[in-house]
Structures are given as structure tokens and as C-alpha cells.
Amino acid sequence: MLTDPVARTRRFHRAVTTEAGVLDASFLGRGRPLGPARVLNAIGRGITDIAEIRNYLRLDSGLMSRILRGLEDEGLITVSASESDARRRIAMLTKAGEEEFAAYEALSDKQAADIVARHPHPEVLLQAMDVVATALGFERTVIERVSPLDPRAVVCLEAYYEELGRKLKSGFDVNLSADPEACDMEHPRGAFLLAMLDGMPIGCIGLKGTDKGYAELKRLWIVPSARGMGLAQRMMTEAENEAKSLGIKCLRLDTNSVLSDAVAMYHKLGWTEIERFNEDPYPDLFFEKRI
Amino acid sequence: MLTDPVARTRRFHRAVTTEAGVLDASFLGRGRPLGPARVLNAIGRGITDIAEIRNYLRLDSGLMSRILRGLEDEGLITVSASESDARRRIAMLTKAGEEEFAAYEALSDKQAADIVARHPHPEVLLQAMDVVATALGFERTVIERVSPLDPRAVVCLEAYYEELGRKLKSGFDVNLSADPEACDMEHPRGAFLLAMLDGMPIGCIGLKGTDKGYAELKRLWIVPSARGMGLAQRMMTEAENEAKSLGIKCLRLDTNSVLSDAVAMYHKLGWTEIERFNEDPYPDLFFEKRI
DNA sequence: CAATTTATCTGACTTTAGTCAGAAAATAAT
DNA sequence: ATTATTTTCTGACTAAAGTCAGATAAATTG
């Protein structure tokens, strides 16, 4: 009973659907049926293409059409033809729509804050929720190329620096000049990849272009709640592909032997250990891979 | 973004409702609307009193009545008057109903098993789900008096013994004669209390009656995922009340200084340290409280 | 260019869910 | 014993969700 995976999962499901009922009630707190409320929120969250909303919410085209007319009549959205394909239609929030969406957001934020607040040790609960959320949706993870200055990238990098600082005996101090290598990881000189799941960044990797006949992989980091799922390998592979498409033939990386899991992975992925190729104080292991 | 409690909670909620949609689909996989399916499952899970089901599922009496007629027409249930109060009605599954319920159970079990199976480290996910489930429903926890031989009690006791074995340097070996003190914790000589949440035992405590002018509190245990929520104190208080109602005036307990959290709690709850009062090898600290 | 495909819309449905005002019968209160 | 309350049931509703067969217009294919 206490250890049976099925019993535990079903109990989790019961607990969560009870709670979800309460949370969905927040969607009903503004005198609007669930359907229109969900569509309005999808639009507010940036899914403006109607076919996409329809697919996301699994709505019949007829039903969708009527819901859109209703929201238009309320003055919350405007619908116009897509520029690239006049059959497709794009929904936009009006000013009133923005306000209504903000009101829903405020309700949801309050619900979320309440859940956390009534726990005596919020961080324990939050970490558990992170693990569950990552696990449940893991196959929806998408890897996208962004600028290393993208706020979502910055968030990952800061977490990476913080973690290195904890793990290296010497601590870790990013060069004071803010993100000195950012321009080298800007496409097409290099690249910066972000793994996104449910709107949350869960991992990153940088490809740093150089003028020395090789490129470097830098700043591979996976959020703790997503570790052990094979995401790091996927990021490495994607970064390699990115390098290939930029015509890069040789990759290098440096690391520290403290990060034993990472070192093991580099070996597994076909990297070979080489001599020190830079003067950085933190790394003590150096790898190369010809692609 | 990565640390913001509200963003993390909302992401969790999104992940879980997406998943819940899939799980609820299992309730639709047998060609029956959600309403009747939920009622059938409530009856199958042992909620037979119609008023109770109505309260549990928050259904209008008219709607409930019609759903019951529908399930009767399908030959899945029979409804009869309660013996104690002929206004109230009791629903029972027929043979066909049992089978239908079992089919729903099989679907749910399969869904649950699938979720766990596709995770590379199931125990990590399961522990996280335990923490979340406990946190979300915590205020629904009910403490009930059961026999110490109740299978749910046995499950807790085994977990307790296992944990003691890990924590005590000397290990821990329950007296080979199966649960030697069980009869002393049988009401009304003593009592055994179980904390239940969503059908899962999450903690226990035993009140052992003796003939020596005092009773003992034994086997206080809280499932790891529920620790830090103040449940142990609530169990202690309930056990004290139980003792009072049995006319007991003095309580004792023994413990080991390794269990420092427990020791701190005993002090906090007004227990006073006393001399060793038994020859057990494991405890090294002894407490008393007059009530 | 004609034929086909795609995305949306409209109208005419059905099903499911939920509400509400009594009616009937049993029980509890005075 | 009468009155009030509780529990369920029935009928007559409304609202919301979902389905389906075209119609329309834009894009794609051969």
C-alpha cells in the first residue's frame, strides 16, 4: 500500500483532481462558461492561431467558431485573417480582453500562492511539484535556439553559475564583464539552445564559435528536477547537429572532474580526452570530438 | 522563473491538468458519460449511502436520482432503503456492476502503471507524487481508531520497524513472536490510531495498556512524505485524548536519542524525562506525562 | 486552369449537465 | 398527535458542450 507504485500514483491522481476541480473553479469565477474562458486564456498566453488553439484544447471547429463569435461579441477579442495564409485566422485580445485575461491570471496566481503558502515547508513541495511536472510532460520538451541574452537563457545560466559555485571547492566567479562569451554564442557564429517544457526552461547548452579551427560546447545545464531523464544527451546531440549545420568540423569542451556524471557522459558520447587547451582556472579535464 | 513559487505551481497545475484530461478519458473509455461513471466508481469504492455519494461528488439530488435510475436500468446497481432510516437509500453493485467497476479499475491501474513505467527512475517520481498528494489534501486527514492487526496498521508498523533498523546503529529486531504487544493496544485495553488521507495510511501511534499504573505510547510513525506538517503532534494529542477517555492518568514512552526530532517534540508537548523503566535494549531515553 | 485540399463558418441537431419547484414518505421535534 | 424536517424522487425546465453535414473561400497540386 505504502510502496505499491499503482496505489501511490492513483492516490496522487485523486488528490490532484480534487484540487484541480477547485482550481478550475477559478475559471468559473468570472461568469463565463469554461469553454470561452479556456479559449480566452489560450489567446492570452500567446496561442493566437485558431487552428493551434483548436488542437491544443481539442475543440470541434464548429464549437470553436461559436466560442470565438461569443468572445468577439463581448468585445474581448478580434479575429483577422493570417497574412501568410488567408484561410487561417488569428485571434488577438482587445484592450478589454487584456484586462479580462489579467483578471484570470490574478485568480490563478492567487490560487497557486495559496497552495504554496499553506505548506509549512514550501520548497519541499515546490521541488516535488517540479519533479512531477517534468516527469508527466517530459515528451513535450522542445529544444529551441535562442539568444544567450534571452531572459530564459539568463535564468538558466545564473542557476548554472550558482551550482558551480557550490560544487567547486574553489567556488566559481563568472567574469565580471557580463556574460563575456554571449556574442560568441549568438547565431550564426555559435548557438544557444534551450530545452522548454510547459513554458519553463529546463536546460541549456551553448555552442561558442572561435577563430581557432574548433568550436566549444559550454554551459551545459539541466534543472535538477529533470535530471536522470537523458535530457543532457539530447542537448549534446542537438548542439552537435547545430554545429554541423554551421559547417563546424571539430568540437571541444572543458569540464571539472568533480562533475563525474558529465564526464562519464562525454566518454559515452564518443568524446576523447585531450591536453589542456585554455588557461581557465576551473576546468581540469578537456575533451574533443570530430564531427 | 525557475524559483518563483507561483510560476512553478502554475506550471505544475498545467502539467497535471493536461495529464488529468488523459486520465479522465479512461472514465470515458466505456461508452458511459462521466456522471454515471463517477457514481458507479464511488459505489464500487464502498461509498454506498446515496447522500454520501451526493456529498462526495457534489451532485444535485435530482441529477443523482436520474443517474441512479440509469445505472439500475443498465442492471449495474440495485438501490434499497437503509435499515436504520428508511428515507435514506443504499446502492449496491450487482454482479454485472462488479464487473463493470473492475473494468474501470483495470483501466485506471493501467494508466497509473504507464505513468510510472515511462520514468527512468520511478521511485524519484513516486516520492515526489507522495509529497504533493499529502500536501494538497492534508487538511482532509482523518485519524481513526483501528485494531493494531488491521492490514493498514501492519503496513505502517512494518515501515516503522524498517526505518528503526536503518537508524539505530544496533539495528532493530522486532520480537519474533508476531506483534507481541498487539493485544495490549486493542481497544479498550489500549488503542491504535491511524492517520488516513485519500485512502492511504500516513501515520500511526499505539497506546499500550499495562497493569502497572500507567499506559505507554508506542510506535509513533509518520510516512516520510508527510513529515514536517505537524501530524506527529496531532497524533500525540489524539492518543492522549484516547487515554483520557479510557481513564488513564499517567503516560510513559521510551525512545532513542538518535530520533532527535521526536525527542524535541516530547519536550515541547510537556513530557518530562524520567529514569529507565524497562529493560528494552533499544531505547536510551524515557519520558512521562500525567494527564 | 481545373481539381483537390485545407481552414473556417453556419445551421440544425443531440447529449450531458445542472437547476428548481413541488410531491411523497419517513423521521424528529414539540 | 400534529407539525416540521429530512431524504429521495419526478417533471419541466435551461445552459453548455459536442456533433455533423454542407457552404465558402483560399491555397495547393497536377
XYZ file of C-alpha atoms (C1' of nucleotides) in Angstrom:
642
model
C 0.000 0.000 0.000
C 2.738 2.438 1.013
C 5.163 1.219 -1.618
C 2.905 0.000 -4.416
C 3.519 2.256 -7.436
C -0.012 1.903 -8.777
C -1.700 2.691 -5.464
C 0.555 5.683 -4.936
C 0.014 7.020 -8.418
C -3.740 6.627 -8.158
C -3.784 8.337 -4.809
C -1.783 11.163 -6.337
C -4.270 11.377 -9.158
C -7.213 11.504 -6.752
C -5.576 14.230 -4.709
C -4.721 16.264 -7.754
C -8.067 16.006 -9.497
C -9.832 17.040 -6.308
C -7.536 20.042 -6.223
C -7.899 20.612 -9.975
C -11.652 20.861 -9.513
C -11.054 23.697 -7.111
C -8.585 25.315 -9.478
C -10.881 25.036 -12.458
C -13.492 26.770 -10.370
C -11.262 29.818 -10.669
C -12.028 29.691 -14.386
C -15.679 29.910 -13.494
C -15.341 32.851 -11.150
C -15.961 35.416 -13.857
C -19.412 34.460 -15.049
C -18.247 32.787 -18.225
C -18.534 29.116 -19.202
C -15.395 27.008 -19.173
C -15.101 26.841 -22.974
C -14.832 30.580 -23.675
C -12.688 31.031 -20.566
C -10.202 28.435 -21.767
C -10.046 29.923 -25.257
C -9.547 33.419 -23.884
C -6.714 32.172 -21.712
C -5.088 30.313 -24.577
C -5.094 33.510 -26.628
C -3.760 35.480 -23.695
C -0.932 33.005 -23.301
C 0.118 33.675 -26.849
C -1.556 30.911 -28.846
C -3.183 33.173 -31.399
C -3.528 30.878 -34.399
C -7.028 29.437 -34.215
C -6.108 26.051 -35.597
C -3.460 25.805 -32.911
C -5.904 26.667 -30.129
C -8.336 24.161 -31.535
C -5.661 21.497 -31.479
C -4.424 22.499 -28.027
C -7.879 22.454 -26.452
C -9.186 19.650 -28.695
C -12.247 21.580 -29.792
C -14.529 20.890 -32.746
C -14.290 23.548 -35.448
C -17.967 24.426 -35.153
C -17.776 24.811 -31.398
C -14.584 26.839 -31.692
C -16.165 29.148 -34.218
C -19.126 29.839 -31.969
C -16.918 30.458 -28.947
C -14.896 32.963 -30.975
C -18.067 34.764 -32.087
C -19.114 34.933 -28.461
C -15.812 36.431 -27.337
C -15.965 38.891 -30.229
C -19.473 39.927 -29.225
C -18.202 40.505 -25.704
C -15.565 42.771 -27.214
C -12.711 40.722 -25.786
C -11.025 39.612 -28.991
C -10.698 40.474 -32.665
C -10.211 37.806 -35.302
C -8.450 38.526 -38.566
C -7.023 36.532 -41.445
C -3.435 35.378 -41.272
C -1.111 37.283 -43.589
C 0.700 34.259 -44.859
C -2.425 32.166 -45.464
C -5.765 33.911 -45.654
C -7.681 30.751 -44.737
C -6.131 30.663 -41.305
C -7.302 33.137 -38.743
C -5.525 34.903 -35.939
C -7.174 35.967 -32.705
C -5.971 38.994 -30.752
C -7.029 40.330 -27.385
C -8.604 43.772 -27.367
C -7.869 46.153 -24.523
C -10.882 44.782 -22.661
C -9.657 41.287 -23.466
C -6.242 42.039 -21.977
C -7.914 43.189 -18.783
C -10.134 40.147 -18.613
C -7.157 37.880 -19.200
C -5.218 39.697 -16.491
C -8.109 39.114 -14.115
C -7.985 35.366 -14.823
C -4.236 35.420 -14.343
C -4.630 37.130 -10.999
C -7.119 34.477 -9.898
C -4.781 31.669 -10.948
C -1.791 33.325 -9.312
C -3.705 33.666 -6.093
C -4.740 30.023 -6.137
C -1.147 28.993 -6.740
C 0.189 31.221 -3.992
C -2.400 29.841 -1.570
C -1.377 26.264 -2.227
C 2.252 27.030 -1.534
C 1.530 29.258 1.440
C -0.364 26.671 3.433
C 2.572 24.265 3.372
C 4.972 24.580 6.295
C 7.983 23.847 4.046
C 7.157 25.321 0.648
C 10.449 24.455 -1.007
C 9.915 20.753 -0.335
C 6.528 20.904 -2.004
C 7.785 23.021 -4.896
C 10.638 20.654 -5.648
C 8.236 17.735 -5.623
C 5.892 19.584 -7.968
C 8.804 20.317 -10.286
C 9.726 16.651 -10.442
C 6.145 15.606 -11.157
C 5.542 18.295 -13.758
C 8.752 17.442 -15.565
C 8.037 13.737 -15.487
C 4.442 13.972 -16.683
C 5.103 16.233 -19.628
C 8.634 15.191 -20.460
C 7.942 14.070 -24.007
C 6.558 17.535 -24.768
C 10.006 19.041 -24.191
C 11.096 21.153 -27.155
C 14.608 22.386 -27.781
C 14.819 25.785 -29.359
C 17.613 28.085 -30.395
C 17.558 31.443 -28.631
C 19.902 34.300 -27.972
C 22.131 33.729 -24.931
C 20.785 37.066 -23.717
C 17.183 35.817 -23.752
C 15.840 36.165 -20.196
C 15.022 32.463 -20.114
C 18.621 31.688 -21.035
C 19.915 34.094 -18.419
C 17.855 32.341 -15.765
C 19.454 29.015 -16.652
C 22.946 30.484 -16.757
C 22.541 32.040 -13.348
C 21.393 28.730 -11.922
C 24.399 27.097 -13.609
C 26.852 29.574 -12.110
C 25.270 29.233 -8.698
C 25.516 25.457 -8.845
C 29.147 25.501 -9.988
C 29.934 27.836 -7.133
C 28.522 25.279 -4.737
C 30.210 22.254 -6.298
C 33.737 23.510 -6.980
C 35.913 23.705 -3.914
C 37.365 26.966 -5.238
C 33.919 28.468 -5.848
C 33.054 29.937 -9.226
C 33.116 33.530 -10.265
C 31.777 34.455 -13.690
C 33.968 37.015 -15.324
C 32.673 40.335 -14.118
C 32.104 41.638 -17.666
C 28.511 40.477 -18.028
C 28.394 37.224 -19.999
C 31.660 37.749 -21.806
C 31.039 34.990 -24.316
C 27.466 35.895 -25.185
C 28.296 37.243 -28.649
C 30.277 34.108 -29.461
C 27.176 32.036 -28.753
C 24.992 34.242 -30.919
C 23.797 32.563 -34.098
C 25.361 32.041 -36.628
C 28.778 32.437 -35.031
C 27.655 29.940 -32.437
C 24.328 28.963 -30.940
C 22.478 28.756 -27.654
C 19.898 26.029 -27.137
C 17.168 25.965 -24.540
C 15.016 22.979 -23.527
C 11.498 24.222 -22.802
C 8.678 22.345 -21.118
C 5.287 23.868 -20.341
C 6.724 27.345 -20.670
C 9.556 26.642 -18.236
C 13.209 26.400 -19.274
C 14.613 23.097 -18.021
C 18.044 23.011 -19.580
C 20.547 24.815 -21.788
C 23.733 24.406 -23.758
C 25.935 26.898 -25.562
C 27.961 26.476 -28.749
C 30.735 29.019 -28.705
C 32.253 29.947 -32.072
C 36.009 30.700 -32.093
C 38.567 31.559 -34.753
C 40.842 28.695 -33.759
C 39.538 25.951 -36.030
C 37.178 24.472 -33.479
C 34.027 25.455 -31.610
C 33.369 24.882 -27.915
C 30.401 23.441 -26.073
C 29.782 25.480 -22.932
C 27.264 25.849 -20.141
C 25.509 22.514 -20.345
C 22.999 22.598 -17.517
C 19.833 20.678 -16.654
C 17.402 21.776 -13.964
C 17.737 19.352 -11.005
C 14.143 18.146 -11.295
C 14.778 16.961 -14.871
C 17.990 15.050 -14.258
C 18.266 11.373 -14.939
C 15.881 11.575 -17.885
C 18.524 11.641 -20.616
C 17.963 15.283 -21.462
C 21.657 16.201 -21.281
C 22.471 13.703 -24.009
C 19.701 15.041 -26.163
C 21.008 18.575 -25.691
C 24.518 17.454 -26.615
C 23.247 15.785 -29.771
C 21.190 18.823 -30.761
C 24.207 21.060 -30.178
C 26.329 18.789 -32.360
C 23.740 18.973 -35.126
C 23.660 22.724 -34.773
C 27.456 22.756 -35.169
C 27.301 20.531 -38.237
C 24.775 22.813 -39.876
C 27.178 25.693 -39.304
C 29.943 23.772 -41.039
C 31.916 23.182 -37.856
C 34.142 20.098 -38.013
C 35.671 19.936 -34.568
C 34.209 20.473 -31.099
C 35.958 20.909 -27.797
C 34.831 21.315 -24.223
C 36.366 21.666 -20.806
C 34.977 20.428 -17.513
C 35.901 19.638 -13.964
C 36.396 16.123 -12.640
C 34.022 16.969 -9.778
C 31.174 16.698 -12.310
C 31.594 12.963 -12.653
C 28.231 12.296 -14.286
C 29.008 14.762 -17.041
C 32.478 13.287 -17.568
C 31.012 9.801 -17.865
C 28.523 11.074 -20.432
C 31.233 12.703 -22.566
C 33.072 9.420 -22.745
C 29.871 7.600 -23.595
C 29.059 10.035 -26.398
C 32.390 9.451 -28.121
C 34.469 12.353 -26.883
C 38.208 11.848 -26.384
C 40.234 13.393 -23.618
C 42.892 15.854 -24.816
C 45.518 18.166 -23.375
C 44.545 21.398 -21.666
C 43.698 23.892 -24.415
C 42.995 27.021 -22.360
C 44.161 28.735 -19.182
C 40.837 28.871 -17.336
C 41.306 28.169 -13.640
C 38.207 25.995 -13.131
C 38.419 23.088 -15.604
C 40.832 20.205 -15.138
C 39.577 17.905 -17.915
C 39.462 18.648 -21.647
C 37.662 16.815 -24.452
C 37.436 16.895 -28.230
C 35.134 15.365 -30.793
C 35.427 15.484 -34.601
C 32.044 15.581 -36.275
C 11.095 31.817 -13.305
C 12.924 28.744 -12.024
C 12.495 29.692 -8.401
C 9.232 31.650 -8.381
C 6.701 29.650 -6.338
C 3.714 30.888 -8.314
C 5.211 30.129 -11.712
C 6.279 26.687 -10.556
C 2.912 25.883 -9.043
C 1.075 27.024 -12.146
C 3.341 25.018 -14.376
C 2.664 22.006 -12.163
C -1.043 22.635 -12.471
C -0.851 22.884 -16.252
C 1.138 19.672 -16.482
C -1.233 17.859 -14.202
C -4.479 19.002 -15.793
C -3.158 18.049 -19.210
C -2.444 14.638 -17.759
C -5.731 14.568 -15.867
C -7.552 15.105 -19.133
C -5.934 11.948 -20.394
C -6.744 10.132 -17.167
C -10.359 11.219 -17.165
C -10.553 9.880 -20.678
C -10.193 6.483 -19.047
C -13.546 7.160 -17.400
C -14.971 7.733 -20.851
C -13.474 4.638 -22.387
C -16.514 2.506 -21.622
C -19.209 4.372 -23.513
C -20.758 5.957 -20.446
C -20.919 9.664 -19.572
C -18.721 10.960 -16.790
C -21.573 11.361 -14.287
C -22.747 7.742 -14.188
C -19.142 6.533 -14.405
C -18.190 8.549 -11.336
C -21.205 7.356 -9.371
C -20.536 3.735 -10.290
C -16.942 4.113 -9.152
C -17.941 5.763 -5.910
C -20.237 2.822 -5.150
C -17.525 0.371 -6.130
C -15.105 2.076 -3.760
C -17.502 1.466 -0.917
C -19.500 4.682 -0.660
C -22.913 3.084 -0.760
C -25.050 5.633 1.074
C -26.597 7.814 -1.612
C -26.474 11.006 0.418
C -22.790 10.394 0.976
C -22.108 9.909 -2.729
C -24.082 13.038 -3.461
C -21.990 14.975 -0.997
C -18.743 13.434 -2.198
C -19.404 14.151 -5.867
C -21.352 17.373 -5.190
C -24.355 16.307 -7.226
C -27.864 17.743 -7.177
C -30.440 15.352 -5.783
C -32.441 15.355 -8.992
C -29.423 14.616 -11.116
C -28.292 11.929 -8.706
C -31.664 10.281 -8.794
C -31.668 10.125 -12.574
C -28.134 8.759 -12.715
C -29.144 6.014 -10.275
C -32.171 5.110 -12.394
C -29.873 4.919 -15.409
C -27.431 2.589 -13.653
C -30.349 0.475 -12.419
C -31.715 0.237 -15.958
C -28.298 -0.909 -17.106
C -28.511 -3.624 -14.454
C -25.337 -2.420 -12.725
C -26.735 -1.495 -9.332
C -29.661 -2.105 -7.028
C -30.967 0.572 -4.690
C -32.734 -0.269 -1.446
C -33.849 1.546 1.683
C -31.470 1.846 4.603
C -32.388 -0.322 7.578
C -31.749 2.339 10.181
C -33.569 5.143 8.319
C -35.969 4.216 5.564
C -35.672 7.635 3.922
C -32.034 7.057 3.110
C -31.144 4.691 0.314
C -28.246 2.334 -0.173
C -26.785 1.418 -3.546
C -25.154 -1.941 -4.187
C -23.343 -3.261 -7.220
C -24.922 -6.209 -8.987
C -22.709 -8.915 -10.435
C -22.618 -7.021 -13.732
C -21.848 -3.865 -11.774
C -18.907 -5.519 -10.054
C -17.528 -6.487 -13.431
C -18.005 -3.035 -14.845
C -16.335 -1.497 -11.814
C -13.437 -3.933 -12.135
C -13.056 -2.889 -15.759
C -12.782 0.771 -14.709
C -10.276 -0.185 -12.037
C -8.199 -2.047 -14.581
C -8.167 1.000 -16.850
C -7.098 3.283 -14.003
C -4.446 0.841 -12.821
C -3.043 0.614 -16.304
C -2.899 4.390 -16.666
C -1.123 4.647 -13.338
C 1.339 1.904 -14.191
C 2.098 3.556 -17.536
C 2.926 6.878 -15.924
C 5.373 5.265 -13.551
C 6.834 2.934 -16.149
C 7.898 5.628 -18.561
C 10.049 7.339 -15.950
C 13.668 6.196 -15.808
C 13.754 6.498 -12.004
C 10.263 5.600 -10.787
C 10.999 5.921 -7.097
C 12.025 9.559 -7.522
C 8.739 10.321 -9.231
C 6.706 8.311 -6.731
C 8.229 10.083 -3.756
C 7.511 13.434 -5.370
C 3.918 12.388 -6.023
C 3.588 11.292 -2.392
C 4.762 14.680 -1.184
C 2.388 16.538 -3.481
C -0.603 14.332 -2.715
C -0.031 14.677 1.018
C 0.405 18.416 0.805
C -2.641 19.073 -1.358
C -5.068 17.061 0.682
C -3.515 17.399 4.096
C -6.490 19.019 5.794
C -8.616 16.044 4.760
C -6.522 13.785 7.007
C -8.688 11.829 9.423
C -7.457 9.960 12.450
C -9.318 6.769 13.199
C -9.016 4.059 15.807
C -8.362 0.629 14.346
C -7.098 -2.724 15.510
C -3.288 -2.957 15.519
C -3.810 -6.043 13.364
C -5.632 -4.082 10.651
C -3.648 -4.520 7.432
C -3.278 -0.749 7.130
C -1.785 -0.657 10.607
C 0.523 -3.545 9.823
C 1.826 -1.695 6.776
C 2.736 1.291 8.951
C 4.338 -0.856 11.615
C 6.484 -2.643 9.074
C 7.660 0.665 7.676
C 8.373 1.788 11.244
C 10.454 -1.291 12.036
C 12.322 -1.000 8.759
C 13.157 2.630 9.452
C 14.300 1.963 13.005
C 16.533 -0.781 11.672
C 18.190 1.750 9.403
C 18.538 4.485 12.001
C 19.724 2.608 15.061
C 23.367 1.620 14.945
C 22.458 -1.697 16.527
C 19.715 -2.369 14.001
C 16.233 -3.245 15.188
C 14.672 -6.645 15.501
C 11.017 -6.902 16.404
C 10.433 -9.673 18.858
C 9.959 -12.753 16.769
C 6.552 -13.555 18.276
C 4.473 -11.620 15.763
C 3.491 -8.213 17.203
C 3.792 -9.223 20.829
C 2.046 -6.113 22.107
C -0.873 -6.163 19.686
C -3.420 -7.296 22.273
C -2.291 -4.562 24.687
C -3.097 -1.965 22.007
C -6.505 -3.436 21.322
C -9.363 -1.205 22.467
C -10.378 -0.748 25.274
C -7.231 -2.026 26.989
C -5.292 0.377 24.796
C -5.797 1.858 21.364
C -4.217 2.083 17.957
C -4.698 5.230 15.879
C -4.179 5.578 12.163
C -3.974 8.815 10.166
C -5.662 8.277 6.805
C -5.552 10.528 3.753
C -7.186 9.677 0.441
C -7.362 6.029 1.416
C -3.667 5.843 2.288
C -2.347 5.418 5.839
C 0.142 8.197 6.523
C 0.885 7.736 10.198
C 0.177 5.697 13.316
C 0.520 5.638 17.088
C -0.168 2.942 19.648
C -1.466 3.278 23.192
C -0.371 0.211 25.111
C -2.334 -0.642 28.222
C -0.393 -2.176 31.145
C -1.202 -3.273 34.671
C 1.494 -1.095 36.206
C -0.476 2.091 36.830
C 0.496 3.774 33.578
C -0.031 3.285 29.825
C 2.639 3.592 27.166
C 2.703 5.419 23.865
C 4.408 3.239 21.270
C 5.105 3.103 17.535
C 4.634 6.728 16.640
C 5.431 6.866 12.956
C 4.709 9.309 10.120
C 5.237 8.467 6.469
C 8.282 10.418 5.234
C 6.263 12.384 2.661
C 4.043 13.785 5.436
C 6.761 14.900 7.825
C 7.164 18.483 8.858
C 3.423 19.113 8.695
C 2.750 18.784 12.407
C 0.979 15.462 12.088
C 3.027 13.767 14.805
C 1.866 16.323 17.359
C -1.711 15.836 16.295
C -1.339 12.074 16.683
C 0.166 12.516 20.146
C -2.704 14.740 21.211
C -5.293 12.342 19.852
C -3.600 9.470 21.646
C -3.627 11.456 24.880
C -7.347 12.124 24.469
C -7.896 8.466 23.798
C -6.049 7.666 27.031
C -8.094 10.191 28.989
C -11.329 8.698 27.719
C -10.105 5.312 28.986
C -9.488 6.782 32.422
C -5.714 6.606 32.156
C -3.924 9.145 34.364
C -0.275 8.614 33.515
C 1.510 8.037 30.211
C 5.048 6.886 29.575
C 7.133 6.349 26.479
C 10.651 5.309 25.618
C 12.715 6.458 22.672
C 16.233 6.650 21.351
C 18.311 9.826 21.327
C 19.057 9.205 17.638
C 15.487 10.331 16.935
C 16.239 13.911 17.867
C 13.149 15.452 16.243
C 10.897 13.176 18.253
C 12.761 13.929 21.467
C 12.420 17.665 20.860
C 8.696 17.223 20.298
C 8.214 15.284 23.549
C 9.818 18.114 25.456
C 7.706 20.644 23.628
C 4.500 18.747 24.408
C 5.155 18.803 28.159
C 6.715 15.409 28.751
C 9.348 15.065 31.459
C 12.376 12.844 31.261
C 12.400 10.032 33.818
C 14.580 7.067 34.816
C 14.706 3.954 32.665
C 11.510 1.991 33.379
C 12.104 -1.112 31.251
C 14.916 -3.360 30.088
C 14.443 -2.975 26.342
C 17.789 -2.785 24.563
C 16.887 -0.094 22.035
C 15.647 2.947 23.990
C 18.010 5.192 25.922
C 15.580 7.974 26.824
C 12.408 7.693 28.923
C 9.524 10.131 29.358
C 6.402 10.517 31.448
C 3.366 12.771 31.313
C 0.493 12.994 33.804
C -2.792 13.777 32.129
C -6.513 26.318 -65.397
C -9.379 22.796 -63.204
C -9.451 19.702 -59.451
C -8.338 18.887 -54.907
C -7.299 20.038 -50.318
C -7.484 22.941 -46.232
C -9.417 26.188 -42.654
C -13.235 28.239 -41.107
C -18.047 29.185 -40.675
C -23.205 28.256 -40.306
C -27.351 25.898 -39.121
C -29.610 22.110 -37.308
C -29.150 18.917 -34.443
C -28.097 15.546 -29.772
C -26.202 14.656 -25.427
C -24.790 15.828 -20.938
C -25.000 18.567 -17.010
C -27.236 21.171 -13.963
C -31.441 23.752 -11.702
C -35.773 24.211 -9.419
C -40.354 23.614 -7.684
C -43.104 20.613 -5.797
C -44.721 15.542 -4.191
C -44.259 11.593 -1.270
C -42.725 9.131 2.546
C -40.148 8.581 6.729
C -38.369 10.579 10.841
C -37.723 14.075 14.515
C -39.443 17.759 17.404
C -42.920 19.963 20.152
C -50.751 13.814 17.593
C -49.620 17.432 14.985
C -46.013 19.977 12.853
C -41.599 20.468 10.993
C -37.653 18.480 8.862
C -35.112 15.333 6.047
C -34.348 12.348 2.005
C -35.430 10.981 -2.302
C -37.974 11.234 -6.482
C -40.349 13.322 -10.660
C -41.287 16.575 -14.230
C -40.290 20.611 -16.549
C -37.050 23.340 -17.451
C -32.053 25.912 -19.093
C -27.292 26.004 -20.214
C -23.286 24.135 -22.012
C -20.832 21.006 -24.734
C -20.322 18.446 -28.536
C -21.551 16.551 -33.460
C -22.284 16.665 -38.304
C -23.383 17.893 -42.946
C -22.778 21.173 -46.054
C -21.174 26.109 -47.715
C -17.498 29.296 -48.656
C -13.137 30.925 -49.788
C -8.249 30.480 -50.062
C -4.351 27.696 -51.153
C -2.111 23.757 -53.375
C -1.481 20.226 -56.912
C -1.115 18.292 -61.388
